[in-house]
Tab-separated table of C-alpha atoms in Angstrom:
chain	number	residue	atom	x	y	z
A	156	ALA	CA	-3.489	16.717	2.441
A	157	GLN	CA	-5.533	13.554	2.564
A	158	LYS	CA	-5.682	11.242	5.516
A	159	VAL	CA	-7.017	7.736	6.186
A	160	THR	CA	-7.879	6.555	9.702
A	161	GLN	CA	-8.297	2.965	10.810
A	162	ALA	CA	-9.190	3.279	14.429
A	163	GLN	CA	-9.073	-0.424	15.163
A	164	THR	CA	-5.573	-1.471	15.658
A	165	GLU	CA	-6.401	-5.118	16.331
A	166	ILE	CA	-9.561	-7.207	16.191
A	167	SER	CA	-9.895	-10.841	17.432
A	168	VAL	CA	-12.969	-12.909	16.692
A	169	VAL	CA	-13.881	-16.563	16.697
A	170	GLU	CA	-14.218	-18.336	13.403
A	171	LYS	CA	-17.644	-17.948	11.716
A	172	GLU	CA	-18.354	-14.623	13.392
A	173	ASP	CA	-18.981	-11.568	11.270
A	174	VAL	CA	-16.443	-8.742	11.582
A	175	THR	CA	-16.410	-5.173	10.309
A	176	LEU	CA	-13.247	-3.133	9.771
A	177	ASP	CA	-13.752	0.629	9.900
A	178	CYS	CA	-12.160	3.178	7.587
A	179	VAL	CA	-12.623	6.939	7.760
A	180	TYR	CA	-10.954	9.238	5.203
A	181	GLU	CA	-10.291	12.881	4.726
A	182	THR	CA	-9.831	14.788	1.454
A	183	ARG	CA	-10.844	18.045	-0.056
A	184	ASP	CA	-10.854	16.602	-3.565
A	185	THR	CA	-14.201	15.652	-5.118
A	186	THR	CA	-12.704	12.918	-7.302
A	187	TYR	CA	-10.882	10.217	-5.410
A	188	TYR	CA	-10.575	6.438	-5.131
A	189	LEU	CA	-10.752	4.216	-2.117
A	190	PHE	CA	-9.044	0.900	-1.727
A	191	TRP	CA	-8.796	-2.051	0.557
A	192	TYR	CA	-5.680	-4.276	0.620
A	193	LYS	CA	-4.937	-7.461	2.589
A	194	GLN	CA	-1.468	-8.203	3.925
A	195	PRO	CA	-1.221	-11.861	4.992
A	196	PRO	CA	1.608	-13.141	7.160
A	197	SER	CA	3.632	-13.797	4.045
A	198	GLY	CA	3.879	-10.020	3.608
A	199	GLU	CA	2.572	-9.194	0.156
A	200	LEU	CA	-0.151	-6.635	-0.417
A	201	VAL	CA	-3.156	-8.133	-1.943
A	202	PHE	CA	-5.703	-5.823	-3.705
A	203	LEU	CA	-9.283	-6.445	-2.605
A	204	ILE	CA	-11.426	-3.608	-3.984
A	205	ARG	CA	-11.378	-0.137	-5.532
A	206	ARG	CA	-14.193	2.335	-5.392
A	207	ASN	CA	-14.420	5.796	-7.004
A	208	SER	CA	-16.019	8.738	-5.177
A	209	PHE	CA	-18.971	8.887	-7.494
A	210	ASP	CA	-20.101	5.420	-6.909
A	211	GLU	CA	-21.631	4.840	-3.487
A	212	GLN	CA	-23.223	1.446	-4.316
A	213	ASN	CA	-22.302	-1.148	-1.771
A	214	GLU	CA	-20.445	-4.071	-3.140
A	215	ILE	CA	-20.478	-7.763	-2.222
A	216	SER	CA	-17.931	-10.329	-3.236
A	217	GLY	CA	-18.516	-13.710	-1.652
A	218	ARG	CA	-18.100	-13.298	2.123
A	219	TYR	CA	-16.692	-9.807	1.656
A	220	SER	CA	-18.803	-6.617	1.501
A	221	TRP	CA	-18.002	-2.926	1.473
A	222	ASN	CA	-20.143	-0.034	2.610
A	223	PHE	CA	-19.201	3.368	1.181
A	224	GLN	CA	-20.857	6.372	2.714
A	225	LYS	CA	-19.704	9.841	1.551
A	226	SER	CA	-21.925	11.585	4.177
A	227	THR	CA	-19.732	10.128	6.908
A	228	SER	CA	-16.510	9.754	4.827
A	229	SER	CA	-16.399	6.136	5.568
A	230	PHE	CA	-15.566	2.963	3.614
A	231	ASN	CA	-16.109	0.001	5.902
A	232	PHE	CA	-15.309	-3.564	5.161
A	233	THR	CA	-17.275	-6.503	6.469
A	234	ILE	CA	-16.298	-10.175	6.453
A	235	THR	CA	-19.213	-12.555	6.866
A	236	ALA	CA	-18.620	-16.014	8.475
A	237	SER	CA	-14.977	-15.360	9.078
A	238	GLN	CA	-12.371	-18.057	8.507
A	239	VAL	CA	-8.882	-18.617	9.913
A	240	VAL	CA	-7.477	-17.768	6.457
A	241	ASP	CA	-8.863	-14.321	6.763
A	242	SER	CA	-6.282	-13.596	9.459
A	243	ALA	CA	-4.196	-10.760	8.123
A	244	VAL	CA	-3.558	-7.057	8.319
A	245	TYR	CA	-6.019	-5.036	6.284
A	246	PHE	CA	-5.263	-1.563	4.930
A	247	CYS	CA	-7.657	0.978	3.711
A	248	ALA	CA	-6.195	3.519	1.251
A	249	LEU	CA	-7.149	6.567	-0.747
A	250	SER	CA	-5.774	8.119	-3.966
A	251	LEU	CA	-6.704	11.313	-5.584
A	252	GLY	CA	-8.219	11.444	-9.073
A	253	SER	CA	-5.254	13.514	-10.109
A	254	GLY	CA	-2.871	10.764	-9.140
A	255	ALA	CA	-0.850	13.094	-7.101
A	256	ASP	CA	0.700	11.560	-3.950
A	257	GLY	CA	-0.074	8.025	-4.950
A	258	LEU	CA	-1.882	5.944	-2.310
A	259	THR	CA	-2.324	7.210	1.237
A	260	PHE	CA	-2.720	4.236	3.597
A	261	GLY	CA	-4.267	3.888	6.971
A	262	LYS	CA	-2.254	2.273	9.750
A	263	GLY	CA	-3.954	-1.046	9.170
A	264	THR	CA	-6.124	-3.254	11.286
A	265	HIS	CA	-4.699	-6.640	12.388
A	266	LEU	CA	-7.480	-9.182	12.203
A	267	ILE	CA	-7.081	-12.394	14.092
A	268	ILE	CA	-9.543	-15.183	13.506
A	269	GLN	CA	-9.369	-17.818	16.181
A	270	PRO	CA	-10.413	-21.368	15.335
B	136	ASP	CA	1.814	-10.913	-16.849
B	137	ALA	CA	4.281	-11.695	-14.046
B	138	GLY	CA	3.236	-8.723	-11.994
B	139	VAL	CA	5.524	-6.244	-10.400
B	140	ILE	CA	8.877	-7.982	-9.711
B	141	GLN	CA	11.203	-6.898	-6.952
B	142	SER	CA	14.646	-8.100	-6.018
B	143	PRO	CA	16.056	-9.127	-3.760
B	144	ARG	CA	13.326	-10.481	-1.538
B	145	HIS	CA	15.583	-10.195	1.560
B	146	GLU	CA	18.684	-8.153	2.090
B	147	VAL	CA	20.885	-8.132	5.140
B	148	THR	CA	23.722	-5.678	5.101
B	149	GLU	CA	26.043	-3.945	7.496
B	150	MET	CA	25.722	-0.354	8.571
B	151	GLY	CA	27.537	1.929	6.111
B	152	GLN	CA	27.127	-0.338	3.107
B	153	GLU	CA	25.390	0.698	-0.051
B	154	VAL	CA	22.092	-1.074	-0.758
B	155	THR	CA	20.260	-1.196	-4.085
B	156	LEU	CA	16.745	-2.456	-4.410
B	157	ARG	CA	15.300	-3.235	-7.817
B	158	CYS	CA	11.894	-3.156	-9.403
B	159	LYS	CA	10.386	-4.150	-12.690
B	160	PRO	CA	6.933	-2.732	-13.175
B	161	ILE	CA	4.076	-4.292	-15.231
B	162	SER	CA	4.604	-3.630	-18.899
B	163	GLY	CA	2.465	-0.694	-20.092
B	164	HIS	CA	2.066	0.894	-16.664
B	165	ASP	CA	3.165	4.475	-16.707
B	166	TYR	CA	3.433	5.186	-12.960
B	167	LEU	CA	5.864	3.599	-10.561
B	168	PHE	CA	5.885	4.134	-6.758
B	169	TRP	CA	8.328	3.202	-3.978
B	170	TYR	CA	6.876	2.676	-0.462
B	171	ARG	CA	8.446	1.856	2.805
B	172	GLN	CA	6.709	-0.039	5.512
B	173	THR	CA	7.744	0.060	9.169
B	174	MET	CA	6.003	-0.748	12.438
B	175	MET	CA	6.177	2.875	13.604
B	176	ARG	CA	5.215	4.742	10.397
B	177	GLY	CA	3.172	2.240	8.461
B	178	LEU	CA	3.191	2.434	4.710
B	179	GLU	CA	4.628	5.669	3.470
B	180	LEU	CA	5.271	6.873	-0.068
B	181	LEU	CA	8.950	7.658	-0.845
B	182	ILE	CA	8.843	8.726	-4.414
B	183	TYR	CA	6.917	8.156	-7.607
B	184	PHE	CA	7.679	8.431	-11.366
B	185	ASN	CA	5.464	9.099	-14.330
B	186	ASN	CA	6.838	7.994	-17.693
B	187	ASN	CA	10.188	7.451	-16.084
B	188	VAL	CA	10.344	10.955	-14.713
B	189	PRO	CA	10.400	11.582	-10.929
B	190	ILE	CA	7.402	13.554	-9.975
B	191	ASP	CA	7.438	13.826	-6.215
B	192	ASP	CA	10.349	12.766	-4.033
B	193	SER	CA	9.166	14.649	-0.922
B	194	GLY	CA	8.854	11.329	0.929
B	195	MET	CA	12.512	10.412	0.584
B	196	PRO	CA	13.754	10.596	4.115
B	197	GLU	CA	17.337	11.800	3.613
B	198	ASP	CA	19.939	12.525	0.918
B	199	ARG	CA	21.208	8.963	1.589
B	200	PHE	CA	18.230	7.720	-0.426
B	201	SER	CA	18.071	7.952	-4.204
B	202	ALA	CA	15.863	6.500	-6.866
B	203	LYS	CA	16.203	6.223	-10.559
B	204	MET	CA	14.085	4.941	-13.504
B	205	PRO	CA	16.404	4.738	-16.528
B	206	ASN	CA	13.617	3.095	-18.667
B	207	ALA	CA	10.047	2.067	-18.525
B	208	SER	CA	10.818	-1.501	-17.347
B	209	PHE	CA	13.311	-0.843	-14.485
B	210	SER	CA	13.737	1.214	-11.354
B	211	THR	CA	16.220	1.265	-8.457
B	212	LEU	CA	16.120	2.527	-4.938
B	213	LYS	CA	19.611	3.073	-3.470
B	214	ILE	CA	20.591	3.713	0.145
B	215	GLN	CA	24.152	4.934	0.660
B	216	PRO	CA	25.349	4.671	3.362
B	217	SER	CA	22.773	2.446	5.050
B	218	GLU	CA	21.812	2.767	8.693
B	219	PRO	CA	20.022	0.380	11.070
B	220	ARG	CA	16.950	2.727	11.007
B	221	ASP	CA	16.548	2.001	7.338
B	222	SER	CA	15.472	-1.505	8.213
B	223	ALA	CA	12.038	-1.942	6.755
B	224	VAL	CA	10.097	-3.557	3.925
B	225	TYR	CA	10.324	-1.687	0.701
B	226	PHE	CA	7.525	-2.090	-1.782
B	227	CYS	CA	7.416	-1.069	-5.408
B	228	ALA	CA	4.025	-0.576	-7.141
B	229	SER	CA	3.025	0.275	-10.617
B	230	SER	CA	-0.218	1.589	-12.177
B	231	PHE	CA	-1.731	2.608	-15.500
B	232	GLY	CA	-2.899	6.154	-15.229
B	233	THR	CA	-3.846	7.820	-12.002
B	234	GLY	CA	-5.727	6.157	-9.221
B	235	GLY	CA	-8.710	4.813	-10.990
B	236	TYR	CA	-7.130	1.728	-12.517
B	237	GLY	CA	-5.640	0.489	-9.263
B	238	TYR	CA	-2.164	-0.192	-8.154
B	239	THR	CA	-0.207	-3.472	-8.281
B	240	PHE	CA	2.355	-4.104	-5.646
B	241	GLY	CA	5.473	-6.250	-5.767
B	242	SER	CA	6.239	-8.787	-3.114
B	243	GLY	CA	8.562	-6.375	-1.224
B	244	THR	CA	12.181	-6.352	-0.213
B	245	ARG	CA	12.858	-6.853	3.500
B	246	LEU	CA	15.971	-4.871	4.367
B	247	THR	CA	17.732	-5.476	7.563
B	248	VAL	CA	20.722	-3.194	8.373
B	249	VAL	CA	22.881	-4.481	11.259
């Protein structure tokens, strides 16, 4: 069975600092997809990014960037110049190419950005 | 598209009562998932459907939980009888195909059983 580990339960930084959220995954499948979701205080799950196992290119979207390294089974998420609005719980998740089992989520990292 | 629609947003019920949560997936999506979120267990998959057929219900905690998908545009998750430990946020999600096209989540139903 697959597993996603987010070792950082909570991170607190001051606004404008850069912050990296770690994600380590386990799966025996060679085809899989990795995701990051944001859950703001309002509670909804907001999709941020999807990556397939064959594409290790890093991605940047504005202040957000993602680093996918198959060698270490990691898919880390960095926020540059953090803002108070980035405060939320962030979930890393994995799904298999077969679709079996849907999304397996990590426990989440609660990110607090202090003004 | 209006996205995945869940109702109600909040539900407070007394222990022993029947609770029904509803979900309307995105039109054209062929997979539907029900997740439960609690502080202790995080986000866990309860059951999922493909083309209205239940594929895997191994995450359903007990026989008190049941889910149906009578057609492509509607699904229900029922708890009968409800217990305080069922208090959680229940999310519905839908997707087109498996994994690669992403999953869209509803806003969730916050269930409180007193």
